[in-house]
XYZ file of C-alpha atoms in Angstrom:
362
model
C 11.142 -4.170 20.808
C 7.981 -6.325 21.982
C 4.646 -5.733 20.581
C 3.413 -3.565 23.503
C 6.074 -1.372 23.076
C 6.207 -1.179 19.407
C 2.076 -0.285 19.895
C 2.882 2.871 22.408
C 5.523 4.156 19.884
C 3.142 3.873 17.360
C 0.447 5.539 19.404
C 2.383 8.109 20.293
C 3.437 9.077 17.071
C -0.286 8.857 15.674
C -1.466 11.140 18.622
C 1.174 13.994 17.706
C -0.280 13.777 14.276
C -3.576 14.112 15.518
C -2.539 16.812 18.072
C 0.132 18.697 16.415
C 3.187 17.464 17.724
C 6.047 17.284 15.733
C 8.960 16.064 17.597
C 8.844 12.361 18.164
C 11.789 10.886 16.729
C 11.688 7.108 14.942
C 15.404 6.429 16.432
C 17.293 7.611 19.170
C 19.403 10.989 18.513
C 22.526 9.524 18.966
C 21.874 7.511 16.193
C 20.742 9.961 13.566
C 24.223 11.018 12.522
C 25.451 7.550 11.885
C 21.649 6.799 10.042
C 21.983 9.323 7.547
C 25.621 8.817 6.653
C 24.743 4.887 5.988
C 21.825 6.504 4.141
C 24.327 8.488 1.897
C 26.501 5.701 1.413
C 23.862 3.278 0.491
C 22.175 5.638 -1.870
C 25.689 6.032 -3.541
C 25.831 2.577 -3.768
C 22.260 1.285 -5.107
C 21.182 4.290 -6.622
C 18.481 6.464 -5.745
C 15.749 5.335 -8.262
C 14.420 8.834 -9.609
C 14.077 7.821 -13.157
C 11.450 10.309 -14.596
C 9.894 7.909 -16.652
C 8.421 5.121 -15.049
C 6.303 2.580 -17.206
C 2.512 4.492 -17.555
C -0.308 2.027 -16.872
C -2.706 3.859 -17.240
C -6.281 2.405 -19.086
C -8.935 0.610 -19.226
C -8.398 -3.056 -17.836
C -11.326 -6.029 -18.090
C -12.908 -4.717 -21.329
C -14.015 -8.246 -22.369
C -16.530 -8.327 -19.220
C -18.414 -5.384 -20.717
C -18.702 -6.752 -24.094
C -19.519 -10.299 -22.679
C -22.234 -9.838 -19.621
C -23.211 -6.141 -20.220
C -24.023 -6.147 -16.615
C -21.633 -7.275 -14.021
C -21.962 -10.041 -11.789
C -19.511 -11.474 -10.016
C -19.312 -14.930 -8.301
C -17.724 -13.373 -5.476
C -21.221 -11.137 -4.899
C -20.369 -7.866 -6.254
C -22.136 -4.933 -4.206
C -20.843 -2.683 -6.586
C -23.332 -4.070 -9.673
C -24.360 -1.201 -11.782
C -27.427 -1.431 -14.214
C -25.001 -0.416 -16.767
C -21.284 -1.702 -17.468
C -19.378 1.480 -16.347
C -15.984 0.897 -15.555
C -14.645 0.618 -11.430
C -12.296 3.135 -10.737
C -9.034 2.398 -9.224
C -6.367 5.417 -8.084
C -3.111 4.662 -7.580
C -1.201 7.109 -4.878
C 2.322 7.422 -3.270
C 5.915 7.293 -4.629
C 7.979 5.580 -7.355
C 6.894 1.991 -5.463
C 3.314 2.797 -6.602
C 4.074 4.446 -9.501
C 5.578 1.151 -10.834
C 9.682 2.408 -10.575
C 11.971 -0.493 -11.833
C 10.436 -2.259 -14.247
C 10.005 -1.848 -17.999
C 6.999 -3.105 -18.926
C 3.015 -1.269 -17.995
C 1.479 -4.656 -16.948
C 4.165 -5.074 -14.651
C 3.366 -2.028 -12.336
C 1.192 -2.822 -9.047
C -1.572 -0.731 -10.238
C -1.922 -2.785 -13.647
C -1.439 -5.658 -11.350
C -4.101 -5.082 -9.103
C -6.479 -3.396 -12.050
C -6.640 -6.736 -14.390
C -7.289 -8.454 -11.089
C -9.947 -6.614 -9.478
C -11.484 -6.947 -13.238
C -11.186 -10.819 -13.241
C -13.050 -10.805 -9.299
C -15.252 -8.431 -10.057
C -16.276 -9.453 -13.752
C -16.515 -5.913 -14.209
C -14.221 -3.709 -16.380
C -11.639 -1.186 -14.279
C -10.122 2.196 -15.067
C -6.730 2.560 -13.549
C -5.343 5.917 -12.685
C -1.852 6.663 -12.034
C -1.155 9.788 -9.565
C 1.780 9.077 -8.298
C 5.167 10.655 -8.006
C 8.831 8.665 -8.365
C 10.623 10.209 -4.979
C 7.034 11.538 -3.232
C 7.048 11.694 0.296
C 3.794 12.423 2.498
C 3.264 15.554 2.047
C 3.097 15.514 -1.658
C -0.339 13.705 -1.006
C -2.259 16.882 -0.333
C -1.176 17.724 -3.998
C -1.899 14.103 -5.580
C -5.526 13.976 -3.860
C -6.476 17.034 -5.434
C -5.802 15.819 -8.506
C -7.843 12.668 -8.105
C -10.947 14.884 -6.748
C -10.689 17.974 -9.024
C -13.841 16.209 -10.948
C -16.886 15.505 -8.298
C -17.974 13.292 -11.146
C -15.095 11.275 -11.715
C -14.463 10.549 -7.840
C -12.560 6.823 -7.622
C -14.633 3.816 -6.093
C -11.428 2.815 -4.453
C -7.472 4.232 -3.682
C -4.593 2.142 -3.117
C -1.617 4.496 -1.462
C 1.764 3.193 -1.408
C 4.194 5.705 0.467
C 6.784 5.877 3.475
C 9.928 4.931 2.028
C 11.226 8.828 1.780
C 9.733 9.952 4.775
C 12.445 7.931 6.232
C 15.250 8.414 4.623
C 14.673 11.801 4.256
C 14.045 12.444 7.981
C 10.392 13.751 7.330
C 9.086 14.378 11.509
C 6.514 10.562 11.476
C 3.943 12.754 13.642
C 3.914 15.236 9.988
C 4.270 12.253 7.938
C 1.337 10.258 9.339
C -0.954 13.595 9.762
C -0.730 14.758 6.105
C -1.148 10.385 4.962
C -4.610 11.020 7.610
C -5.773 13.789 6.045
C -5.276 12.342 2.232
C -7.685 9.439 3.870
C -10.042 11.741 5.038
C -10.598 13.587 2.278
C -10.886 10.447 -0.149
C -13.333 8.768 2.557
C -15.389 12.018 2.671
C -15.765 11.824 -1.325
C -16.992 8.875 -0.712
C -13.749 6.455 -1.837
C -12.568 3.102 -0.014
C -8.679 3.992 0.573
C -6.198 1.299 1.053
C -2.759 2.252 2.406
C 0.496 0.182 1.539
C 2.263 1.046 4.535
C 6.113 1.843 4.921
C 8.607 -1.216 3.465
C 11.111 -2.203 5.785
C 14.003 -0.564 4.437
C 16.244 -2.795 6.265
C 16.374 -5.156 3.393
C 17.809 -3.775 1.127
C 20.777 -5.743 -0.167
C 23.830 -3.908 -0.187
C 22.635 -1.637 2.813
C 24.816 -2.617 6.300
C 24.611 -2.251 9.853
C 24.214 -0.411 11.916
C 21.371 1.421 9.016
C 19.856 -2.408 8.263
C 18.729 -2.314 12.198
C 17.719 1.364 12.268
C 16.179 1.613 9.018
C 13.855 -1.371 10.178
C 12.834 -0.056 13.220
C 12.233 3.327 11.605
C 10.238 1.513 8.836
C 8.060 -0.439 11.408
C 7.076 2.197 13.320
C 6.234 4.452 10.492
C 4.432 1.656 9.217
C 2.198 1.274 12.435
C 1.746 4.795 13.050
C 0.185 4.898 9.318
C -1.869 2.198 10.561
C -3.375 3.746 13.152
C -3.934 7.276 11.626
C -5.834 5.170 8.396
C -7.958 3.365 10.319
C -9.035 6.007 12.298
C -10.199 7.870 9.496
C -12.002 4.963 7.803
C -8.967 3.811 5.288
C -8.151 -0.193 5.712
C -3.879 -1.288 5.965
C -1.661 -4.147 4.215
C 1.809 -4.203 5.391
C 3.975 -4.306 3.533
C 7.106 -4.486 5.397
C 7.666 -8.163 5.765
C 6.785 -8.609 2.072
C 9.776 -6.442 1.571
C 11.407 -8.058 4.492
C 11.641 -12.017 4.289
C 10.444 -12.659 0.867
C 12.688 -10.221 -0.155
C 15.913 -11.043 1.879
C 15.760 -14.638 0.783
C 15.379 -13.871 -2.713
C 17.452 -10.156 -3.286
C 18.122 -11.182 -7.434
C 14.693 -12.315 -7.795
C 12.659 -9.662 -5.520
C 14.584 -6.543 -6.139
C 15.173 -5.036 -9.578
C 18.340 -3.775 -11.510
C 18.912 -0.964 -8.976
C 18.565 -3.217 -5.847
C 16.222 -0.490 -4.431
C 12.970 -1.060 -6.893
C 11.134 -4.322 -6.672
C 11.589 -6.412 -9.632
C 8.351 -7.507 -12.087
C 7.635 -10.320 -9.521
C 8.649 -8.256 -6.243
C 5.736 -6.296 -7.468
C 3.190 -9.110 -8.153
C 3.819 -10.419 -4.525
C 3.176 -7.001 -3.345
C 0.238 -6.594 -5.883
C -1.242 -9.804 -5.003
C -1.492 -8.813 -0.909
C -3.014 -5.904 -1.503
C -5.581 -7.248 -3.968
C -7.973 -9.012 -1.742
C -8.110 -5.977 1.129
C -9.285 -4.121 -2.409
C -11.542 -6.812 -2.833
C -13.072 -6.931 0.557
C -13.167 -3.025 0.447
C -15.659 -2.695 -2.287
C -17.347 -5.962 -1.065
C -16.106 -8.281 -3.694
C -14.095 -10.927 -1.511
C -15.603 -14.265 -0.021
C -18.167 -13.664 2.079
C -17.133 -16.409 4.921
C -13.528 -15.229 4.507
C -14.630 -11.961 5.954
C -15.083 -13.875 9.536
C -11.831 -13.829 11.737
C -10.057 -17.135 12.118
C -8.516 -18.191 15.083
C -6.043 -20.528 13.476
C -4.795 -17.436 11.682
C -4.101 -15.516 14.779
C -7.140 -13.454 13.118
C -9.230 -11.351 15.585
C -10.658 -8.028 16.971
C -7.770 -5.657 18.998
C -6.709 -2.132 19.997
C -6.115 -0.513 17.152
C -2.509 0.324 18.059
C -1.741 -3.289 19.270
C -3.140 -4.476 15.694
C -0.769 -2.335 13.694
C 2.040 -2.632 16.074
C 1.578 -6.712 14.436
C 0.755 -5.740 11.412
C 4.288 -4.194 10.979
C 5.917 -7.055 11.340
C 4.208 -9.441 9.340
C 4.003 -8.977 5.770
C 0.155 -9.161 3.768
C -1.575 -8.509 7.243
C -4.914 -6.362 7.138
C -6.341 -3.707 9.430
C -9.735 -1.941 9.701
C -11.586 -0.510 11.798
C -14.209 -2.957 13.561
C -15.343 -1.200 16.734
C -16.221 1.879 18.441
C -13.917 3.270 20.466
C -13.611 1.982 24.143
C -11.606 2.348 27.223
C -8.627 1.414 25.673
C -9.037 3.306 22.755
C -10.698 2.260 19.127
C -10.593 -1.110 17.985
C -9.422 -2.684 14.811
C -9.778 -6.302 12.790
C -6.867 -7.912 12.133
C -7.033 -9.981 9.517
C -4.015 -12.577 7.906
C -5.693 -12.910 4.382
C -4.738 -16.047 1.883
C -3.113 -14.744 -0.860
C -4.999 -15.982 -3.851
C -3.538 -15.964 -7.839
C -7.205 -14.922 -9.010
C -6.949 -14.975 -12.985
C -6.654 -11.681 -14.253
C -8.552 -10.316 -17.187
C -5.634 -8.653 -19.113
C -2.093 -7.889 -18.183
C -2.326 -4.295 -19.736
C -4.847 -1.740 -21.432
C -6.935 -3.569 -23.854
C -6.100 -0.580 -26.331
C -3.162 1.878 -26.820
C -5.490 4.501 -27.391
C -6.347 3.777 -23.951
C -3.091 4.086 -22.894
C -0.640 6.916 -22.053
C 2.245 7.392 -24.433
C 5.533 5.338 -23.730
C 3.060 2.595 -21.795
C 4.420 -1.082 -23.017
């Protein structure tokens, strides 16, 4: 499917969310019986990854820059500087892929991950916050973002969403999937959070999964994952895909990327996701390089239609869109952005205390 094409499905499917449609389809009918039997089979086969106890995170991450500078103040030019040393706040939301699902260890998870590094860039201590749900689909959002806001004090400086995976496999409608994933954006941007969605993996990697699914579940995963696009960045969210991060780095290296069940990522499938979302966290909350904010040419890096940006995003993993432009004839426009992965140092691999920890967190 070309890019143009790949951008009208994704349009489409973003419009019924936004309209109340509920019928588009991610594959073609006559496929859907053969799709969920694979589905079956694989699931059989690689397990379905609903441990209930996956590692807690939660904590305090980046203590030391408290103790050390009392007042943040990053190299990076933090906008977020506070004239006292009070923790960021970092969310996680989604399923078991943000919830950390397949690895043992706390400072394995993404949100650990991404906490001790948005503490080492921002020189500024972080609270993580765990909300999510091992199996979630979309419309358990609604329930998770009501948990995050229930305190008007306590709102989150910024979100990080991972979810998709389910909505696929379990046939969830992509016009209801994307509209309830809007509304969770919404309602975090009107509190006044930056939201960053991991969008849909491509479920065609998975290792022991064959065709005909592999091809299906891709396409299904790509256009999920550019519908989400569109439908975040219309309501003031910012996109990393993750599908080709879960697509070539993972098909090359299935023992390495993909944990004990062959469904979860493994400790490093997670830092490679971790590490692309990390700078679009950065850059939300004004952290990240000032002259890296710029769109490069070189990098294929520039201003589009918003559906022709996450049509490309889907297919190439680490790639960022947000909104740039008001809306014009062809529709709103959106930056596309191919961001360096960086290994910034982190400030601790896990909660600086136990106390600070949940129960069972290692």
């Amino acid at each position: 499917m070309s890019s143009m094409s790949r951008a009208r499905v994704a349009r489409r499917i973003a419009a019924g969310a936004a309209y109340g449609g509920g019928g588009i389809g991610l594959v073609g009918a006559a496929a859907v019986g053969v799709l969920l039997a694979e589905v079956r089979m694989a699931k059989r086969v690689v397990g379905n990854g609903h441990s209930p106890h996956p590692p807690s995170a939660e904590g305090l991450y980046g203590r030391a820059y408290g103790s050390r500078y009392g007042r943040a103040s990053s190299s990076y030019g933090n906008a977020y500087d506070a004239p006292d040393d009070s923790p960021l706040r970092l969310v996680m939301l989604g399923d078991s892929t943000a919830a950390g699902q397949g690895v043992h260890r706390a400072r394995q998870t993404p949100g650990a991950l991404i906490a001790s590094g948005l503490a080492a860039v921002a020189e500024r201590p972080v609270r993580l916050r765990n909300v999510a749900l091992p199996g979630a689909q979309s419309d358990d959002l609604d329930r998770q973002v009501a948990l995050v806001l229930e305190d008007p004090a306590q709102v989150p400086d910024v979100c990080v969403i991972m979810i998709g995976a389910n909505d696929v496999t379990h046939r969830m409608p992509p016009t209801r999937s994307v509209r309830h994933l809007s509304a969770t954006v919404r309602r975090l941007r009107t509190a006044g959070a930056e939201v960053v969605v991991g969008t849909c993996p491509d479920l065609g990697t998975i290792e022991l999964v064959q065709q005909p699914l592999r091809w299906l579940a891709r396409r299904a995963s790509r256009q999920l994952a550019a519908a989400q696009t569109i439908g975040t960045v219309e309501q003031g969210g910012r996109t990393v895909s993750l599908g080709d991060l879960l697509g070539p780095e993972f098909e090359q290296n299935p023992r390495e990327l993909f944990g004990p069940d062959n469904y979860h990522p493994s400790a490093e499938g997670y830092a490679t996701a971790a590490m692309a979302l990390l700078p679009t966290v950065c850059a939300a909350l004004g952290l990240w390089p000032a002259d890296e904010e710029r769109p490069d040419v070189s990098r294929r890096e520039g201003f589009l239609p918003v559906a022709r940006a996450a049509a490309e995003a889907a297919s190439e993993a680490g790639t960022e869109v947000t909104a740039a432009m008001p809306t014009g004839p062809r529709g709103p426009w959106a930056l596309l952005k191919r961001r360096r992965r960086r290994r910034v140092p982190v400030s601790d691999p896990a909660p600086n205390t136990a106390a600070e920890a949940q129960p069972g967190a290692q």
